[in-house]
Short mmCIF file of C-alpha atoms and ligand atoms in Angstrom, two decimals:
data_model
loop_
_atom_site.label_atom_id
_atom_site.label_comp_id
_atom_site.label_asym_id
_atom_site.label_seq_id
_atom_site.Cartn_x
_atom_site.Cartn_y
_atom_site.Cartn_z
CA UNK K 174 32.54 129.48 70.85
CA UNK K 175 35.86 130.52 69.23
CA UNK K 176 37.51 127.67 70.53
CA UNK K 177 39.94 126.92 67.77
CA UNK K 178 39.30 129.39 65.54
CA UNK K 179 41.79 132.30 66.81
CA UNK K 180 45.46 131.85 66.73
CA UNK K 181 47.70 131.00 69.65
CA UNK K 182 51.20 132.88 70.48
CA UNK K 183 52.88 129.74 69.81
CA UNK K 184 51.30 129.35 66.36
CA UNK K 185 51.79 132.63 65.51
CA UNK K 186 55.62 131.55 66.17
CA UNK K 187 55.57 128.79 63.84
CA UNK K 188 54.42 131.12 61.42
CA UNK K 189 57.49 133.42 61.91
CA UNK K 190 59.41 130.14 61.23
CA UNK K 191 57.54 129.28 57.96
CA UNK K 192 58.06 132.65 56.70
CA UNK K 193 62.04 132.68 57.08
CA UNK K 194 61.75 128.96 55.44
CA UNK K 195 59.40 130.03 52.69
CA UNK K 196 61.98 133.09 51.98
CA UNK K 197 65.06 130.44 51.59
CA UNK K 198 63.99 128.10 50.22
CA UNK K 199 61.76 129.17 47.63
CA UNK K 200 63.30 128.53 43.78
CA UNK K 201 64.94 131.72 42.68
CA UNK K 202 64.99 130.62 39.10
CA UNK K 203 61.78 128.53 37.78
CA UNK K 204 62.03 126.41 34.25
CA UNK K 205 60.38 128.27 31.21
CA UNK K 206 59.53 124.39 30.37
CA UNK K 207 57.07 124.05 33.06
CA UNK K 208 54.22 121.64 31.27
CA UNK K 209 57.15 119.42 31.02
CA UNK K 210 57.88 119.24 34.50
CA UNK K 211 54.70 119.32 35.26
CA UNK K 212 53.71 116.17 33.15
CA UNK K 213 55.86 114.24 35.06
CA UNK K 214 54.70 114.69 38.61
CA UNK K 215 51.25 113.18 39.04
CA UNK K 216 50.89 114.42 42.81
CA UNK K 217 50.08 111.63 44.32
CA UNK K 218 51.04 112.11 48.22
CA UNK K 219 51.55 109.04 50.42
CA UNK K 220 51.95 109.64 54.54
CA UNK K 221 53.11 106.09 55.61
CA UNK K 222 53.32 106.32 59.94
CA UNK K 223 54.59 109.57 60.02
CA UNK K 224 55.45 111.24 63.36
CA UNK K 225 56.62 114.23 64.13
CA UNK K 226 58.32 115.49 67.44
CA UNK K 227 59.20 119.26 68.06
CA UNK K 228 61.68 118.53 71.29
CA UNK K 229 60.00 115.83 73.26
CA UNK K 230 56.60 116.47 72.34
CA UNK K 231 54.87 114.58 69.40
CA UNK K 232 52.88 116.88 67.48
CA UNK K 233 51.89 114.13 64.77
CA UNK K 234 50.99 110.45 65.54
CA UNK K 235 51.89 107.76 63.07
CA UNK K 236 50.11 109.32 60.27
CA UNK K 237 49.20 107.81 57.05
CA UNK K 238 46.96 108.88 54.12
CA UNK K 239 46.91 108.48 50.39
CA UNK K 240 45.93 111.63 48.35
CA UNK K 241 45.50 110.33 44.66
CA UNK K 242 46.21 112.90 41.84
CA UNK K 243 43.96 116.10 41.56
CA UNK K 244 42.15 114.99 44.53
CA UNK K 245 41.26 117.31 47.52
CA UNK K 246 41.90 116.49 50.67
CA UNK K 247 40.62 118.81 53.44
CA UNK K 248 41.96 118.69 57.38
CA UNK K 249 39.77 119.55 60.01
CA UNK K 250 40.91 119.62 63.84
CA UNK K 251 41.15 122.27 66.63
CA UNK K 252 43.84 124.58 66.92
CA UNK K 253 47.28 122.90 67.56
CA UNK K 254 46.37 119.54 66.43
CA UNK K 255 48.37 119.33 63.69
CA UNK K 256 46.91 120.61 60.40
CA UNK K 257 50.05 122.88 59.46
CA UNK K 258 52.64 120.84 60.89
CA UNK K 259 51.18 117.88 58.26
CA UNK K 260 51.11 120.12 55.63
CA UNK K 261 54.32 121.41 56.04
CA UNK K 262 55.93 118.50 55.57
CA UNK K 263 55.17 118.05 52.05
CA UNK K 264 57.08 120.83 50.79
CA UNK K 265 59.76 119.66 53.55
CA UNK K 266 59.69 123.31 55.56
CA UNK K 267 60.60 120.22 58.40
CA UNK K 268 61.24 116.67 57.70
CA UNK K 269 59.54 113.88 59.35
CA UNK K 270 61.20 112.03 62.42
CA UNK K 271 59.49 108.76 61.97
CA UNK K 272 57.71 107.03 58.55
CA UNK K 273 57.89 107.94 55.05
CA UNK K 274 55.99 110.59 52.82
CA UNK K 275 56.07 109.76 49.22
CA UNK K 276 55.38 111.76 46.30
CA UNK K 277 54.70 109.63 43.16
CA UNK K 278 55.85 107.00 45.32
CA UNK K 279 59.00 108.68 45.72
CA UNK K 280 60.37 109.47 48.71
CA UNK K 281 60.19 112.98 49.02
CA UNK K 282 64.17 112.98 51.04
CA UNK K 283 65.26 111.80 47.45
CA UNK K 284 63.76 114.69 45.52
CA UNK K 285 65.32 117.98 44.83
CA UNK K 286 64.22 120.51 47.14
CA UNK K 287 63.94 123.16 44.05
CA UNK K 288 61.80 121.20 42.40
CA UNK K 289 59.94 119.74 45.18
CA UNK K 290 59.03 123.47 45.88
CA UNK K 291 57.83 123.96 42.46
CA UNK K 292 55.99 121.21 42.33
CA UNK K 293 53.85 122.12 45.98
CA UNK K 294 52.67 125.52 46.24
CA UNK K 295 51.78 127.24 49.25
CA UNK K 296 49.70 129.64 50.59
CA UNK K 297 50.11 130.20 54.41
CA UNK K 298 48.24 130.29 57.45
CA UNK K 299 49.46 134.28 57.72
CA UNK K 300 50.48 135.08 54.27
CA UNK K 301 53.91 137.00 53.91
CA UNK K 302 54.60 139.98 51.48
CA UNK K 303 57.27 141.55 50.85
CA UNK K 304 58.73 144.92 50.97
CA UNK K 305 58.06 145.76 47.12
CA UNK K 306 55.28 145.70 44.02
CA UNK K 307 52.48 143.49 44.31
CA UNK K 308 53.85 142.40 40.57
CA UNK K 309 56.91 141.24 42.48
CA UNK K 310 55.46 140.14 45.22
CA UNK K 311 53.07 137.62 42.87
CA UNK K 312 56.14 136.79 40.69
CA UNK K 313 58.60 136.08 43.08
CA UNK K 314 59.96 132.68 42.24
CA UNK K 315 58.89 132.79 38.72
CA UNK K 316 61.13 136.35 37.92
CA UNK K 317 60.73 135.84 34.67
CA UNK K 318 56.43 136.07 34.60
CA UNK K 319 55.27 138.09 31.85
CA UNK K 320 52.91 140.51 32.64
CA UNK K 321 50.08 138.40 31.13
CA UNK K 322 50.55 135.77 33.42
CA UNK K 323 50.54 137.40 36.54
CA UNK K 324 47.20 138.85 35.75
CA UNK K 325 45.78 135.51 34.78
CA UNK K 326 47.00 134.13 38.11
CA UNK K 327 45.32 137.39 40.27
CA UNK K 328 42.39 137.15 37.85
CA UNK K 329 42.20 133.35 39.45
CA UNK K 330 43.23 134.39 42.58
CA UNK K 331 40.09 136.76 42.65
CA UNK K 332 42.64 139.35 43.73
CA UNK K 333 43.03 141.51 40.33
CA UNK K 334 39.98 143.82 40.74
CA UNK K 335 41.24 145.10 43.53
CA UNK K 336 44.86 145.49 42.53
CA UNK K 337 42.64 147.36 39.74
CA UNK K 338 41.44 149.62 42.37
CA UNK K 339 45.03 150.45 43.93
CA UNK K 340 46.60 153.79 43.08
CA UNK K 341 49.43 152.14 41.30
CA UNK K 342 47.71 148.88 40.54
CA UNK K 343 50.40 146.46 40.14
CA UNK K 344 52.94 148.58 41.10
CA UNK K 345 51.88 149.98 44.03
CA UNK K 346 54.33 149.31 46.95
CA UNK K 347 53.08 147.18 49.37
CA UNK K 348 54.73 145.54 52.63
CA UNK K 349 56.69 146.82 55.74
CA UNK K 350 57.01 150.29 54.09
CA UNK K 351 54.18 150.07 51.40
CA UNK K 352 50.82 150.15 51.76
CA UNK K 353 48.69 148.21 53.87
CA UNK K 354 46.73 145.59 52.67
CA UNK K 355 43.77 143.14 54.52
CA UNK K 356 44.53 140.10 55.49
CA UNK K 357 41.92 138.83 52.67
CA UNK K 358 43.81 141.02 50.22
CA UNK K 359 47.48 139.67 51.43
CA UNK K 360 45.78 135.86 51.30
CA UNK K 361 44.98 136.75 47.45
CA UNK K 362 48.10 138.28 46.48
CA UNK K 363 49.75 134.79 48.23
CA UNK K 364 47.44 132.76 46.53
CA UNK K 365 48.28 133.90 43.36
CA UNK K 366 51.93 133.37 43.81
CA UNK K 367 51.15 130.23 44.29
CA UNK K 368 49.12 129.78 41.48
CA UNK K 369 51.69 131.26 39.12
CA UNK K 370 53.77 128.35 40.67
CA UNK K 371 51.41 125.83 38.62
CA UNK K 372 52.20 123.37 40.75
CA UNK K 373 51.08 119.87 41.08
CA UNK K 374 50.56 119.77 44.87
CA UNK K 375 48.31 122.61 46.35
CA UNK K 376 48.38 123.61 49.63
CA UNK K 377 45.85 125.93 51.03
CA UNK K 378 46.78 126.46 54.93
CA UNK K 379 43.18 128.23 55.87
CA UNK K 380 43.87 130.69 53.20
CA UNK K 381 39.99 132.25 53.51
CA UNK K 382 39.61 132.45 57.46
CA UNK K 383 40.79 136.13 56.74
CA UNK K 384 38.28 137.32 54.35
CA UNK K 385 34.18 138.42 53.93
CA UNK K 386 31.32 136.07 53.65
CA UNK K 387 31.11 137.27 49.88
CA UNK K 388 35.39 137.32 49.14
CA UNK K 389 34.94 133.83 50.59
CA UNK K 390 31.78 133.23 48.04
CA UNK K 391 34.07 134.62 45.12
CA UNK K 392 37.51 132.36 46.43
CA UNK K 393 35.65 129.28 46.64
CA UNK K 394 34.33 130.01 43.03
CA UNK K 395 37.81 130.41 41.94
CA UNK K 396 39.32 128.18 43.74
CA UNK K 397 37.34 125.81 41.95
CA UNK K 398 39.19 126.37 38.84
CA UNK K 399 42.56 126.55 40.81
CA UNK K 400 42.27 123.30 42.19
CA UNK K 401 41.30 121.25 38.98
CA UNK K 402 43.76 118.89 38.31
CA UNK K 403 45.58 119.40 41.39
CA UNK K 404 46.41 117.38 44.40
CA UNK K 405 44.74 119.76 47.31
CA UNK K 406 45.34 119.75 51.09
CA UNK K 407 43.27 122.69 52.07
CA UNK K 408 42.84 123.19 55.85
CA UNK K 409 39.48 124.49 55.84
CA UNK K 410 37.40 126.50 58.16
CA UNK K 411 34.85 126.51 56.43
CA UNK K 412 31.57 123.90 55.39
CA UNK K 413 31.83 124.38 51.32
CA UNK K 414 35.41 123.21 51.88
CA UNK K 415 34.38 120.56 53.86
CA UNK K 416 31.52 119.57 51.08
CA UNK K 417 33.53 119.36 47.90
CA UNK K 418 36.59 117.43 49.76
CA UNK K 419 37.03 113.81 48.09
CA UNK K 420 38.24 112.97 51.88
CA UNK K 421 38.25 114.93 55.10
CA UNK K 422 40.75 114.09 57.00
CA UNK K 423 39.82 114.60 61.37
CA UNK K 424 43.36 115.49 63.18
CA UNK K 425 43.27 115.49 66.87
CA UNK K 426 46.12 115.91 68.95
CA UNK K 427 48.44 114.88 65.89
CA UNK K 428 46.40 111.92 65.16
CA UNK K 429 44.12 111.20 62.87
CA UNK K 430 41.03 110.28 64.77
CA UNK K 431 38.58 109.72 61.77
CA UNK K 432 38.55 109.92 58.02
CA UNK K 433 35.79 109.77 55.18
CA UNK K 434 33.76 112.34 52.81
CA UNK K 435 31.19 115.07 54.83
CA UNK K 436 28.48 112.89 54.00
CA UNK K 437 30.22 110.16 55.88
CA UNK K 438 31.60 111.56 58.59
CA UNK K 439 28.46 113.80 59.45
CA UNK K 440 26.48 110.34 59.80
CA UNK K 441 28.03 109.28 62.61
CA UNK K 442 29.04 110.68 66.21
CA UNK K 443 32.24 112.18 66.93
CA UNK K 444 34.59 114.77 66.39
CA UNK K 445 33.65 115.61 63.16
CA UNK K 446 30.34 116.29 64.06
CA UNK K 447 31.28 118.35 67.23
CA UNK K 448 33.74 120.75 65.41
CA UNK K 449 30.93 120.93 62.46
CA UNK K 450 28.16 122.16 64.99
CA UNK K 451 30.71 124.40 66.74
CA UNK K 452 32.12 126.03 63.55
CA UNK K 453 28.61 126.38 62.43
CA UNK K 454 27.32 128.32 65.38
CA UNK K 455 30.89 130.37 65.12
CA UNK K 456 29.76 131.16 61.47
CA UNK K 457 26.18 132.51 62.23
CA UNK K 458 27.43 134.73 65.04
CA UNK K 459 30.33 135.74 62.68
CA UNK K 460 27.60 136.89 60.28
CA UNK K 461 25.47 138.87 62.80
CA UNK K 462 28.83 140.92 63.81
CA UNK K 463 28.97 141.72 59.86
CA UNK K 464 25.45 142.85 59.91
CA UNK K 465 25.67 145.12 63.50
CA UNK K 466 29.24 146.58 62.35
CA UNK K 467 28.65 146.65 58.51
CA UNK K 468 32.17 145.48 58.65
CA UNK K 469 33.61 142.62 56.72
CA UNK K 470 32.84 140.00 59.66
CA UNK K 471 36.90 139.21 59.49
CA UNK K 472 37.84 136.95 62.63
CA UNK K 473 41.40 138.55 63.18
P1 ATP H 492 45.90 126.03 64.03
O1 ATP H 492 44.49 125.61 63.74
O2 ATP H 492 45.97 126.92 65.23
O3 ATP H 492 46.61 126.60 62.87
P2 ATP H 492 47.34 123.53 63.66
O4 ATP H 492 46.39 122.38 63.63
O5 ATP H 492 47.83 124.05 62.36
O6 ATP H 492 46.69 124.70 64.52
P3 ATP H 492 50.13 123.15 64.27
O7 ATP H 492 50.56 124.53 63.99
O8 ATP H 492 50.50 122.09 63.30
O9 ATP H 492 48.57 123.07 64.56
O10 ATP H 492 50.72 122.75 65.69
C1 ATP H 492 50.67 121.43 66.21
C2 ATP H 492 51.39 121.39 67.53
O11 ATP H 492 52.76 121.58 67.32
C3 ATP H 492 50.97 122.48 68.51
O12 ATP H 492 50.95 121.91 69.79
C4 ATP H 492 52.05 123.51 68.38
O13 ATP H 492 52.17 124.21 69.57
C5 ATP H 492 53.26 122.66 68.08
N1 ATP H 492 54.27 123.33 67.24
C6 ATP H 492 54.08 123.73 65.96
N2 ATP H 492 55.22 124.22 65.46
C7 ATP H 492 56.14 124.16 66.43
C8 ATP H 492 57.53 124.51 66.54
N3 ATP H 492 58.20 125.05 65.52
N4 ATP H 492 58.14 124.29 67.73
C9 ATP H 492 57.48 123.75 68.75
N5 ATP H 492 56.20 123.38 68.73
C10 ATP H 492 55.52 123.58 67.59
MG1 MG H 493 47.76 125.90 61.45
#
């Protein structure tokens, strides 16, 4: 079954949406002191009965969680339940109608939005690049990245081999009038923007749906390193995800239904289980279209 697994109109929407937000909002100017800044946000993230209503419809449900510091926190539910609208709302793309969300046991309405941003970096459901370099494109909102540290953050990303491989490397043109790129290439390039970001608070908004069985392989690796010492929300797709997740939390319908590690959740009936048997049999098939088409198996 693909059920849940290919992208609605309406998503697709949102995504538009997130893009123009993401382009605003994101910190033109980033301090050279980052360790500093970064010292002082832990990333702890606190829901407390958050809902969330686009017109009259609730698309979260009195939600509440507690992410301690550098833990990872993975959300698994069927398409529209509410996975990106949650995540959104840490970096406040929207702010919640109902309930509190509470960074450090802040508020998050009381923090600056620049350095909220800094502080939570994204990568997106359908990652955006602009009309320029892929240097620029990684650096943009940290203008000032020396060439060293933008290849340290594709080298993490996994993406620098093939920006290696591109006629210009790093300066090749890329976007609307540039080149093309994959959606697993555009998902590293956006992942290591993020990562240049350093930022407390990682979100990772199915950022390897895109890619190959072995990109995946390689991402997870490096993800690995990315997320260490980082407070996670990674909406996963996938079962190593799912596996290395201090909690998964189960979103149905804007609520969440259940909550616990794998382990935990796969012991006992219920969504959890349903969505892991379905995704499963959704990932062998995905794997025999990779072998018949000697394609890379991508579900877009
Ligand atoms: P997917 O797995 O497809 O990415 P999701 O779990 O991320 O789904 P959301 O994108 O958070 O789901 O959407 C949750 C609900 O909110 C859906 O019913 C969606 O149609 C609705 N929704 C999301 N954004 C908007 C918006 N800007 N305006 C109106 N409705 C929205
Ligand atoms: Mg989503």
């Amino acid at each position: 079954s693909q059920l849940g697994f290919f992208l609605n109109n309406l998503t697709q929407a949102t995504a538009a949406g997130e893009r123009l937000l993401e382009i605003l909002d994101y910190p033109d100017t980033l301090d050279r002191d980052r360790e500093h800044l970064t010292g002082e946000i832990k990333g702890r993230v606190e829901f407390r009965n958050v809902t969330v209503r686009y017109g009259n419809v609730e698309v979260l449900k009195n939600v509440s969680f507690v992410a301690e510091p550098g833990e990872t926190i993975a959300l698994l539910g069927l398409t529209g339940s509410g996975k990106t609208s949650l995540t959104s709302l840490i970096a406040r793309f929207y702010d919640a109608g109902e309930g509190q969300i509470l960074i450090d046991g802040e508020d998050i309405r009381h923090w600056d939005r620049h350095t909220l941003r800094r502080q939570v970096g994204v990568v997106f459901q359908e990652p955006f690049l602009f009309s320029t370099t892929i240097f620029a494109n990684i650096a943009y909102g940290r203008p000032n990245a020396s060439e060293e540290d933008v290849e340290r953050a594709a080298t993490l990303a996994d993406a620098a081999e093939f920006i290696h491989g591109l006629p210009e490397g790093y300066f090749t043109l890329v976007g609307e009038r540039g080149m093309g790129l994959s959606g697993g290439q555009k998902q590293r390039v956006a992942l290591a923007r993020a990562i240049l970001l350093n930022p407390s608070i990682l979100i990772l908004d199915d950022a390897t749906s895109a890619v190959d069985m072995e990109t995946e392989y390689q991402i997870q690796q490096a993800l690995q390193q990315v997320m260490a010492g980082r407070t996670t929300f990674i909406i996963a797709h996938r079962i190593s995800s799912l596996k290395r997740a201090d909690q998964v939390l189960v979103l149905d319908d804007g609520r969440i239904v259940d909550r616990g590690t794998h382990d935990e959740l796969l012991s006992r009936p219920g969504l959890y289980r349903e969505i892991f048997d379905m995704q499963f049999q959704d990932f062998s098939s995905m794997n025999n279209v990779a072998v018949l088409t000697g394609t890379s198996g991508s579900r877009h």
